[in-house]
Amino acid sequence: MGIVSCLILPHGAMTFDGNPNGGSPTTERVKVISESQRRDCNALFAACSKAAELARATSPDVIVLNTPHGMCLSRAVGVYLNARAKGNAEWNGQWTEFEVDIALDTDLSKKLLDHLLSDSVAAEGITAFTVCEMPLRWGEVIPLYFLQDFTKAGVKVVITSNPRGKMIEGLEALSKTSHLGRSMAKFLGGLDQRILYVVSCDLAHIHETDCQLPLYLPDPRWNMPPASVTALSFDLAVENWVKGVTSSAEHVKGPLKSLEEKQVKWDGAVAKEAAQWLTKAIGMKAPARTSCLIYSVTVLHHMLVAEMEKPGTSFTSHFLCRLAPTYHGMIVATFVTEK
């Protein structure tokens, strides 16, 4: 059957502050954030939960998760090869109560690695601590937390990590990721299993914010660029890509947050128009450099395009929300295969 659905899920830990059943640690954190931030967290948590529901309707047999913040190699795609993986969403000493413990599909992971290598993709397998569990952190745990109904029911996971040295800049990014996206589609699209592909990512990390709480702000040691209004333009460009907006406007304008859901049928023509928004986003140097999304999403774009080259195949994109509770933006969206 191949790819039946794709999810774009955030990995900002404060998403969990919107968990209505978060317990004592969540309750204490929520007391110190603003009312606006609480509403944003509630909306993000609800959107991630709905994305999982939409994926449930496609009955996946295997989850393939891509993370930019995991066990990353410097110049190659990483494929996790341990039999199990576990960890929590710890960030700045908080959110440790959100845990996952999953089975990895080692056979499928090895087949994916062999395929990528045979298709001239720079890729390597990663094994941590021999027979012990692969350690996971926020980049894997947060999206997987919303998919626990699957993993607890026996659905195994394949995890890939982005090459650390591939922080893409410039308008060549779409072409640079084309081969990897098409190679992933060739492999996953040819499987008998029903595949749920998940991208873990966040938007621009240089939003202006009035938050003064260190827990929710970037570490000064990161030397982040200064806050910029271009962060909103970047986030809007990615939103417009999801929505398949066909406008050729030179400037990206829109609200600070977007909560109105929208469904769009994606076919080859829509994908061609939507690609312009990724090109715009890549061209916005400062926010593009700070986003952990652009590499993963351009790979996903080429996966979708390759799948739609099959006769009778299209996707329905479902935009759920885009928010920036503090300094970084987050987006939730799904793509469901239509055949």
mmCIF file of C-alpha atoms in Angstrom:
data_model
loop_
_atom_site.group_PDB
_atom_site.id
_atom_site.type_symbol
_atom_site.label_atom_id
_atom_site.label_comp_id
_atom_site.label_asym_id
_atom_site.label_seq_id
_atom_site.Cartn_x
_atom_site.Cartn_y
_atom_site.Cartn_z
ATOM 1 C CA MET A 1 0.000 0.000 0.000
ATOM 2 C CA GLY A 2 2.843 2.414 0.780
ATOM 3 C CA ILE A 3 2.364 5.937 2.147
ATOM 4 C CA VAL A 4 -1.179 6.463 3.449
ATOM 5 C CA SER A 5 -0.676 9.687 5.415
ATOM 6 C CA CYS A 6 1.958 12.238 6.437
ATOM 7 C CA LEU A 7 1.968 14.429 9.538
ATOM 8 C CA ILE A 8 3.869 17.613 10.325
ATOM 9 C CA LEU A 9 4.101 17.872 14.113
ATOM 10 C CA PRO A 10 5.979 20.349 16.334
ATOM 11 C CA HIS A 11 8.512 19.401 18.989
ATOM 12 C CA GLY A 12 8.291 22.449 21.233
ATOM 13 C CA ALA A 13 7.906 21.049 24.754
ATOM 14 C CA MET A 14 5.506 23.773 25.807
ATOM 15 C CA THR A 15 2.950 22.056 23.538
ATOM 16 C CA PHE A 16 2.439 19.751 26.522
ATOM 17 C CA ASP A 17 1.387 22.705 28.672
ATOM 18 C CA GLY A 18 -1.877 22.460 26.765
ATOM 19 C CA ASN A 19 -2.457 18.889 27.952
ATOM 20 C CA PRO A 20 -5.719 18.901 29.965
ATOM 21 C CA ASN A 21 -4.508 15.773 31.783
ATOM 22 C CA GLY A 22 -0.915 16.912 32.293
ATOM 23 C CA GLY A 23 -0.889 16.567 36.075
ATOM 24 C CA SER A 24 1.008 18.540 38.697
ATOM 25 C CA PRO A 25 4.135 19.653 36.754
ATOM 26 C CA THR A 26 1.989 20.966 33.911
ATOM 27 C CA THR A 27 -0.317 22.756 36.337
ATOM 28 C CA GLU A 28 2.634 24.512 37.972
ATOM 29 C CA ARG A 29 4.138 25.613 34.639
ATOM 30 C CA VAL A 30 0.810 26.897 33.365
ATOM 31 C CA LYS A 31 0.519 29.176 36.402
ATOM 32 C CA VAL A 32 3.478 31.293 35.282
ATOM 33 C CA ILE A 33 2.766 31.728 31.577
ATOM 34 C CA SER A 34 0.442 34.356 30.137
ATOM 35 C CA GLU A 35 -3.189 33.765 29.242
ATOM 36 C CA SER A 36 -2.310 34.141 25.562
ATOM 37 C CA GLN A 37 0.412 31.499 25.851
ATOM 38 C CA ARG A 38 -1.979 29.160 27.652
ATOM 39 C CA ARG A 39 -4.489 29.486 24.827
ATOM 40 C CA ASP A 40 -1.767 28.834 22.251
ATOM 41 C CA CYS A 41 -0.561 25.730 24.096
ATOM 42 C CA ASN A 42 -4.130 24.438 24.376
ATOM 43 C CA ALA A 43 -4.628 24.944 20.640
ATOM 44 C CA LEU A 44 -1.336 23.218 19.760
ATOM 45 C CA PHE A 45 -2.063 20.201 21.953
ATOM 46 C CA ALA A 46 -5.572 19.894 20.521
ATOM 47 C CA ALA A 47 -4.273 20.197 16.955
ATOM 48 C CA CYS A 48 -1.620 17.509 17.492
ATOM 49 C CA SER A 49 -4.276 15.233 18.981
ATOM 50 C CA LYS A 50 -6.531 15.834 15.972
ATOM 51 C CA ALA A 51 -3.665 15.123 13.569
ATOM 52 C CA ALA A 52 -3.235 11.753 15.293
ATOM 53 C CA GLU A 53 -6.967 11.091 14.874
ATOM 54 C CA LEU A 54 -6.762 11.863 11.163
ATOM 55 C CA ALA A 55 -3.839 9.446 10.878
ATOM 56 C CA ARG A 56 -5.783 6.785 12.779
ATOM 57 C CA ALA A 57 -8.400 6.795 10.019
ATOM 58 C CA THR A 58 -5.703 5.660 7.557
ATOM 59 C CA SER A 59 -4.874 2.531 9.649
ATOM 60 C CA PRO A 60 -1.062 2.626 9.407
ATOM 61 C CA ASP A 61 1.027 -0.507 9.954
ATOM 62 C CA VAL A 62 4.353 1.318 10.424
ATOM 63 C CA ILE A 63 5.352 4.831 11.515
ATOM 64 C CA VAL A 64 8.381 6.442 9.851
ATOM 65 C CA LEU A 65 9.551 9.449 11.875
ATOM 66 C CA ASN A 66 12.052 12.022 10.653
ATOM 67 C CA THR A 67 13.799 14.162 13.283
ATOM 68 C CA PRO A 68 16.254 17.065 13.037
ATOM 69 C CA HIS A 69 17.182 16.757 16.724
ATOM 70 C CA GLY A 70 18.163 13.181 17.392
ATOM 71 C CA MET A 71 21.234 11.018 16.942
ATOM 72 C CA CYS A 72 22.481 12.992 13.952
ATOM 73 C CA LEU A 73 25.477 12.396 11.700
ATOM 74 C CA SER A 74 27.495 15.236 10.249
ATOM 75 C CA ARG A 75 26.990 14.582 6.535
ATOM 76 C CA ALA A 76 24.617 11.655 6.144
ATOM 77 C CA VAL A 77 21.041 10.649 6.826
ATOM 78 C CA GLY A 78 20.938 8.520 9.966
ATOM 79 C CA VAL A 79 18.780 5.412 10.331
ATOM 80 C CA TYR A 80 18.265 4.102 13.886
ATOM 81 C CA LEU A 81 19.032 0.375 14.083
ATOM 82 C CA ASN A 82 18.345 -0.538 17.726
ATOM 83 C CA ALA A 83 15.418 -2.852 18.479
ATOM 84 C CA ARG A 84 13.828 -0.464 20.984
ATOM 85 C CA ALA A 85 13.953 3.228 21.828
ATOM 86 C CA LYS A 86 12.849 5.176 24.875
ATOM 87 C CA GLY A 87 13.158 8.597 26.421
ATOM 88 C CA ASN A 88 11.322 11.670 27.639
ATOM 89 C CA ALA A 89 10.689 15.207 26.438
ATOM 90 C CA GLU A 90 13.148 16.848 28.853
ATOM 91 C CA TRP A 91 13.927 20.457 28.018
ATOM 92 C CA ASN A 92 15.635 22.793 30.472
ATOM 93 C CA GLY A 93 15.036 20.253 33.233
ATOM 94 C CA GLN A 94 11.261 20.180 32.672
ATOM 95 C CA TRP A 95 8.709 18.008 30.828
ATOM 96 C CA THR A 96 10.409 14.766 31.933
ATOM 97 C CA GLU A 97 7.012 13.296 32.814
ATOM 98 C CA PHE A 98 6.178 12.872 29.110
ATOM 99 C CA GLU A 99 7.762 9.563 28.094
ATOM 100 C CA VAL A 100 7.653 7.062 25.248
ATOM 101 C CA ASP A 101 8.969 3.505 25.017
ATOM 102 C CA ILE A 102 8.660 2.039 21.522
ATOM 103 C CA ALA A 103 9.643 -0.915 19.374
ATOM 104 C CA LEU A 104 11.715 -0.055 16.304
ATOM 105 C CA ASP A 105 11.256 -2.042 13.107
ATOM 106 C CA THR A 106 14.863 -3.138 12.684
ATOM 107 C CA ASP A 107 14.207 -5.236 9.580
ATOM 108 C CA LEU A 108 12.508 -2.381 7.748
ATOM 109 C CA SER A 109 15.135 0.082 8.997
ATOM 110 C CA LYS A 110 17.920 -2.049 7.535
ATOM 111 C CA LYS A 111 16.050 -2.390 4.235
ATOM 112 C CA LEU A 112 15.570 1.387 4.089
ATOM 113 C CA LEU A 113 19.274 1.934 4.756
ATOM 114 C CA ASP A 114 20.262 -0.562 2.055
ATOM 115 C CA HIS A 115 17.893 1.128 -0.384
ATOM 116 C CA LEU A 116 19.255 4.618 0.290
ATOM 117 C CA LEU A 117 22.834 3.455 -0.125
ATOM 118 C CA SER A 118 22.028 1.623 -3.364
ATOM 119 C CA ASP A 119 20.294 4.786 -4.592
ATOM 120 C CA SER A 120 23.404 6.923 -3.994
ATOM 121 C CA VAL A 121 22.041 8.703 -0.914
ATOM 122 C CA ALA A 122 24.579 9.485 1.801
ATOM 123 C CA ALA A 123 23.190 7.430 4.685
ATOM 124 C CA GLU A 124 24.510 5.432 7.650
ATOM 125 C CA GLY A 125 22.975 3.222 10.300
ATOM 126 C CA ILE A 126 23.173 4.319 13.942
ATOM 127 C CA THR A 127 23.295 1.858 16.826
ATOM 128 C CA ALA A 128 23.463 3.130 20.414
ATOM 129 C CA PHE A 129 24.803 1.043 23.322
ATOM 130 C CA THR A 130 24.591 -2.244 21.385
ATOM 131 C CA VAL A 131 21.563 -4.128 22.771
ATOM 132 C CA CYS A 132 20.195 -1.308 24.947
ATOM 133 C CA GLU A 133 17.456 1.106 23.951
ATOM 134 C CA MET A 134 18.193 3.984 21.597
ATOM 135 C CA PRO A 135 17.891 7.156 23.724
ATOM 136 C CA LEU A 136 15.224 9.617 22.620
ATOM 137 C CA ARG A 137 14.677 13.280 23.467
ATOM 138 C CA TRP A 138 12.247 16.031 22.538
ATOM 139 C CA GLY A 139 12.688 15.812 18.758
ATOM 140 C CA GLU A 140 11.356 12.255 18.732
ATOM 141 C CA VAL A 141 9.371 12.014 21.974
ATOM 142 C CA ILE A 142 6.990 14.941 21.474
ATOM 143 C CA PRO A 143 5.509 13.815 18.128
ATOM 144 C CA LEU A 144 5.573 10.140 19.166
ATOM 145 C CA TYR A 145 3.711 10.952 22.382
ATOM 146 C CA PHE A 146 0.660 11.827 20.296
ATOM 147 C CA LEU A 147 0.950 8.508 18.419
ATOM 148 C CA GLN A 148 1.061 6.206 21.453
ATOM 149 C CA ASP A 149 -2.277 4.626 20.570
ATOM 150 C CA PHE A 150 -0.451 3.135 17.597
ATOM 151 C CA THR A 151 2.812 2.139 19.281
ATOM 152 C CA LYS A 152 1.076 0.627 22.329
ATOM 153 C CA ALA A 153 -1.035 -1.434 19.930
ATOM 154 C CA GLY A 154 2.099 -2.937 18.360
ATOM 155 C CA VAL A 155 2.823 -0.539 15.491
ATOM 156 C CA LYS A 156 6.598 -0.347 15.116
ATOM 157 C CA VAL A 157 8.607 2.739 14.223
ATOM 158 C CA VAL A 158 11.442 3.573 11.819
ATOM 159 C CA ILE A 159 13.400 6.718 12.733
ATOM 160 C CA THR A 160 15.632 8.747 10.440
ATOM 161 C CA SER A 161 17.702 11.774 11.434
ATOM 162 C CA ASN A 162 18.823 14.694 9.301
ATOM 163 C CA PRO A 163 22.503 15.261 8.568
ATOM 164 C CA ARG A 164 23.762 17.941 10.908
ATOM 165 C CA GLY A 165 25.897 19.509 8.205
ATOM 166 C CA LYS A 166 22.914 20.040 5.876
ATOM 167 C CA MET A 167 21.631 23.334 7.263
ATOM 168 C CA ILE A 168 20.396 24.477 3.889
ATOM 169 C CA GLU A 169 20.609 28.018 2.654
ATOM 170 C CA GLY A 170 19.974 29.475 -0.767
ATOM 171 C CA LEU A 171 17.484 28.784 -3.506
ATOM 172 C CA GLU A 172 19.132 25.472 -4.425
ATOM 173 C CA ALA A 173 17.501 23.744 -1.443
ATOM 174 C CA LEU A 174 14.545 22.353 -3.364
ATOM 175 C CA SER A 175 16.829 20.705 -5.906
ATOM 176 C CA LYS A 176 19.297 19.513 -3.266
ATOM 177 C CA THR A 177 16.597 17.578 -1.429
ATOM 178 C CA SER A 178 14.889 16.251 -4.554
ATOM 179 C CA HIS A 179 16.884 13.037 -4.801
ATOM 180 C CA LEU A 180 16.423 12.127 -1.129
ATOM 181 C CA GLY A 181 12.680 12.839 -1.246
ATOM 182 C CA ARG A 182 12.206 10.806 -4.384
ATOM 183 C CA SER A 183 14.319 7.978 -3.005
ATOM 184 C CA MET A 184 12.248 7.868 0.204
ATOM 185 C CA ALA A 185 9.044 7.831 -1.857
ATOM 186 C CA LYS A 186 10.379 5.052 -4.077
ATOM 187 C CA PHE A 187 11.074 2.851 -1.062
ATOM 188 C CA LEU A 188 8.094 3.661 1.148
ATOM 189 C CA GLY A 189 5.657 3.836 -1.752
ATOM 190 C CA GLY A 190 6.634 0.353 -2.850
ATOM 191 C CA LEU A 191 5.978 -1.373 0.468
ATOM 192 C CA ASP A 192 3.020 -3.643 1.206
ATOM 193 C CA GLN A 193 2.617 -2.032 4.645
ATOM 194 C CA ARG A 194 0.563 1.089 5.223
ATOM 195 C CA ILE A 195 3.054 3.843 6.099
ATOM 196 C CA LEU A 196 2.474 6.893 8.291
ATOM 197 C CA TYR A 197 5.298 9.366 7.633
ATOM 198 C CA VAL A 198 5.889 11.949 10.368
ATOM 199 C CA VAL A 199 8.019 15.095 10.184
ATOM 200 C CA SER A 200 9.148 16.512 13.544
ATOM 201 C CA CYS A 201 9.939 20.209 13.081
ATOM 202 C CA ASP A 202 9.425 23.803 14.169
ATOM 203 C CA LEU A 203 9.198 27.064 12.242
ATOM 204 C CA ALA A 204 11.369 30.187 12.583
ATOM 205 C CA HIS A 205 13.135 30.622 15.937
ATOM 206 C CA ILE A 206 13.458 34.416 15.936
ATOM 207 C CA HIS A 207 9.945 35.620 16.705
ATOM 208 C CA GLU A 208 9.485 38.676 18.849
ATOM 209 C CA THR A 209 8.076 37.736 22.270
ATOM 210 C CA ASP A 210 7.201 39.452 25.524
ATOM 211 C CA CYS A 211 7.933 36.274 27.497
ATOM 212 C CA GLN A 212 10.594 36.827 30.181
ATOM 213 C CA LEU A 213 10.728 33.280 31.577
ATOM 214 C CA PRO A 214 14.112 31.584 30.872
ATOM 215 C CA LEU A 215 12.381 28.199 30.678
ATOM 216 C CA TYR A 216 10.620 29.314 27.504
ATOM 217 C CA LEU A 217 13.456 31.296 25.914
ATOM 218 C CA PRO A 218 16.554 30.269 23.905
ATOM 219 C CA ASP A 219 19.774 29.629 25.780
ATOM 220 C CA PRO A 220 22.101 32.660 25.361
ATOM 221 C CA ARG A 221 24.915 30.256 24.452
ATOM 222 C CA TRP A 222 23.126 29.465 21.196
ATOM 223 C CA ASN A 223 23.974 32.912 19.791
ATOM 224 C CA MET A 224 20.625 33.138 18.029
ATOM 225 C CA PRO A 225 20.108 36.019 15.585
ATOM 226 C CA PRO A 226 18.035 38.924 16.921
ATOM 227 C CA ALA A 227 14.247 38.769 16.741
ATOM 228 C CA SER A 228 12.907 39.784 13.348
ATOM 229 C CA VAL A 229 9.559 40.444 11.685
ATOM 230 C CA THR A 230 10.772 38.144 8.896
ATOM 231 C CA ALA A 231 10.017 35.203 11.205
ATOM 232 C CA LEU A 232 6.294 35.711 10.610
ATOM 233 C CA SER A 233 6.806 35.947 6.846
ATOM 234 C CA PHE A 234 8.725 32.664 6.930
ATOM 235 C CA ASP A 235 6.041 30.885 8.960
ATOM 236 C CA LEU A 236 3.299 32.198 6.677
ATOM 237 C CA ALA A 237 5.161 30.951 3.612
ATOM 238 C CA VAL A 238 5.252 27.425 5.053
ATOM 239 C CA GLU A 239 1.547 27.661 5.950
ATOM 240 C CA ASN A 240 0.765 28.733 2.384
ATOM 241 C CA TRP A 241 2.759 25.748 1.114
ATOM 242 C CA VAL A 242 0.571 23.393 3.157
ATOM 243 C CA LYS A 243 -2.559 25.131 1.867
ATOM 244 C CA GLY A 244 -1.364 25.063 -1.740
ATOM 245 C CA VAL A 245 -1.899 28.800 -2.095
ATOM 246 C CA THR A 246 -1.432 29.867 -5.699
ATOM 247 C CA SER A 247 -0.855 33.590 -5.099
ATOM 248 C CA SER A 248 2.343 34.962 -6.625
ATOM 249 C CA ALA A 249 2.468 37.965 -4.280
ATOM 250 C CA GLU A 250 5.981 39.243 -3.668
ATOM 251 C CA HIS A 251 5.399 39.786 0.042
ATOM 252 C CA VAL A 252 3.980 37.337 2.565
ATOM 253 C CA LYS A 253 1.407 38.943 4.842
ATOM 254 C CA GLY A 254 -1.001 37.519 7.372
ATOM 255 C CA PRO A 255 -1.998 37.220 11.024
ATOM 256 C CA LEU A 256 0.351 36.457 13.913
ATOM 257 C CA LYS A 257 -1.451 33.162 14.465
ATOM 258 C CA SER A 258 -3.651 30.951 12.330
ATOM 259 C CA LEU A 259 -6.292 28.677 13.858
ATOM 260 C CA GLU A 260 -8.764 28.277 11.018
ATOM 261 C CA GLU A 261 -8.575 24.761 9.648
ATOM 262 C CA LYS A 262 -8.447 24.292 5.898
ATOM 263 C CA GLN A 263 -8.476 21.265 3.593
ATOM 264 C CA VAL A 264 -7.082 21.355 0.057
ATOM 265 C CA LYS A 265 -6.752 18.668 -2.587
ATOM 266 C CA TRP A 266 -3.117 18.416 -3.600
ATOM 267 C CA ASP A 267 -2.365 17.254 -7.131
ATOM 268 C CA GLY A 268 0.600 17.900 -9.386
ATOM 269 C CA ALA A 269 -0.594 21.361 -10.396
ATOM 270 C CA VAL A 270 -1.173 22.467 -6.789
ATOM 271 C CA ALA A 271 2.221 21.089 -5.743
ATOM 272 C CA LYS A 272 3.923 23.111 -8.482
ATOM 273 C CA GLU A 273 2.265 26.300 -7.258
ATOM 274 C CA ALA A 274 2.910 25.452 -3.599
ATOM 275 C CA ALA A 275 6.624 24.973 -4.238
ATOM 276 C CA GLN A 276 7.005 28.724 -4.755
ATOM 277 C CA TRP A 277 6.281 29.246 -1.053
ATOM 278 C CA LEU A 278 9.120 26.954 -0.019
ATOM 279 C CA THR A 279 11.385 28.886 -2.364
ATOM 280 C CA LYS A 280 10.266 32.135 -0.701
ATOM 281 C CA ALA A 281 10.888 30.647 2.754
ATOM 282 C CA ILE A 282 14.361 29.425 1.832
ATOM 283 C CA GLY A 283 15.198 32.859 0.478
ATOM 284 C CA MET A 284 14.478 34.483 3.856
ATOM 285 C CA LYS A 285 17.996 33.959 5.170
ATOM 286 C CA ALA A 286 17.709 34.740 8.898
ATOM 287 C CA PRO A 287 14.537 32.762 9.713
ATOM 288 C CA ALA A 288 15.499 29.922 7.360
ATOM 289 C CA ARG A 289 18.824 29.476 9.176
ATOM 290 C CA THR A 290 17.069 29.247 12.547
ATOM 291 C CA SER A 291 14.308 26.847 11.480
ATOM 292 C CA CYS A 292 14.732 23.099 11.872
ATOM 293 C CA LEU A 293 11.908 22.611 9.374
ATOM 294 C CA ILE A 294 13.151 23.603 5.937
ATOM 295 C CA TYR A 295 15.291 20.540 5.146
ATOM 296 C CA SER A 296 12.656 18.052 6.325
ATOM 297 C CA VAL A 297 9.744 19.785 4.616
ATOM 298 C CA THR A 298 11.502 20.140 1.274
ATOM 299 C CA VAL A 299 12.241 16.397 1.427
ATOM 300 C CA LEU A 300 8.554 15.792 2.182
ATOM 301 C CA HIS A 301 7.555 18.022 -0.744
ATOM 302 C CA HIS A 302 9.510 15.857 -3.166
ATOM 303 C CA MET A 303 8.069 12.701 -1.605
ATOM 304 C CA LEU A 304 4.552 14.008 -2.233
ATOM 305 C CA VAL A 305 5.391 15.036 -5.803
ATOM 306 C CA ALA A 306 6.883 11.617 -6.556
ATOM 307 C CA GLU A 307 3.832 9.842 -5.156
ATOM 308 C CA MET A 308 1.463 12.002 -7.207
ATOM 309 C CA GLU A 309 3.234 10.933 -10.388
ATOM 310 C CA LYS A 310 1.520 7.572 -9.901
ATOM 311 C CA PRO A 311 -1.726 7.474 -11.910
ATOM 312 C CA GLY A 312 -4.765 8.393 -9.825
ATOM 313 C CA THR A 313 -2.809 9.461 -6.727
ATOM 314 C CA SER A 314 -3.322 12.770 -4.947
ATOM 315 C CA PHE A 315 -3.325 14.058 -1.376
ATOM 316 C CA THR A 316 -5.678 16.042 0.817
ATOM 317 C CA SER A 317 -3.757 18.526 2.917
ATOM 318 C CA HIS A 318 -5.346 19.495 6.232
ATOM 319 C CA PHE A 319 -3.938 22.603 7.858
ATOM 320 C CA LEU A 320 -4.708 22.594 11.592
ATOM 321 C CA CYS A 321 -2.846 25.522 13.157
ATOM 322 C CA ARG A 322 0.197 27.799 13.169
ATOM 323 C CA LEU A 323 1.251 29.541 16.379
ATOM 324 C CA ALA A 324 4.262 31.112 18.078
ATOM 325 C CA PRO A 325 3.641 31.110 21.852
ATOM 326 C CA THR A 326 7.159 32.479 22.469
ATOM 327 C CA TYR A 327 10.256 32.797 20.262
ATOM 328 C CA HIS A 328 9.664 29.940 17.814
ATOM 329 C CA GLY A 329 6.771 29.126 15.557
ATOM 330 C CA MET A 330 4.988 25.772 15.382
ATOM 331 C CA ILE A 331 2.708 24.272 12.756
ATOM 332 C CA VAL A 332 0.437 21.216 12.654
ATOM 333 C CA ALA A 333 -0.731 19.699 9.362
ATOM 334 C CA THR A 334 -1.535 16.401 7.671
ATOM 335 C CA PHE A 335 -1.461 15.005 4.144
ATOM 336 C CA VAL A 336 -3.751 12.019 3.493
ATOM 337 C CA THR A 337 -3.304 9.895 0.383
ATOM 338 C CA GLU A 338 -6.237 9.709 -2.026
ATOM 339 C CA LYS A 339 -6.268 6.902 -4.592
#
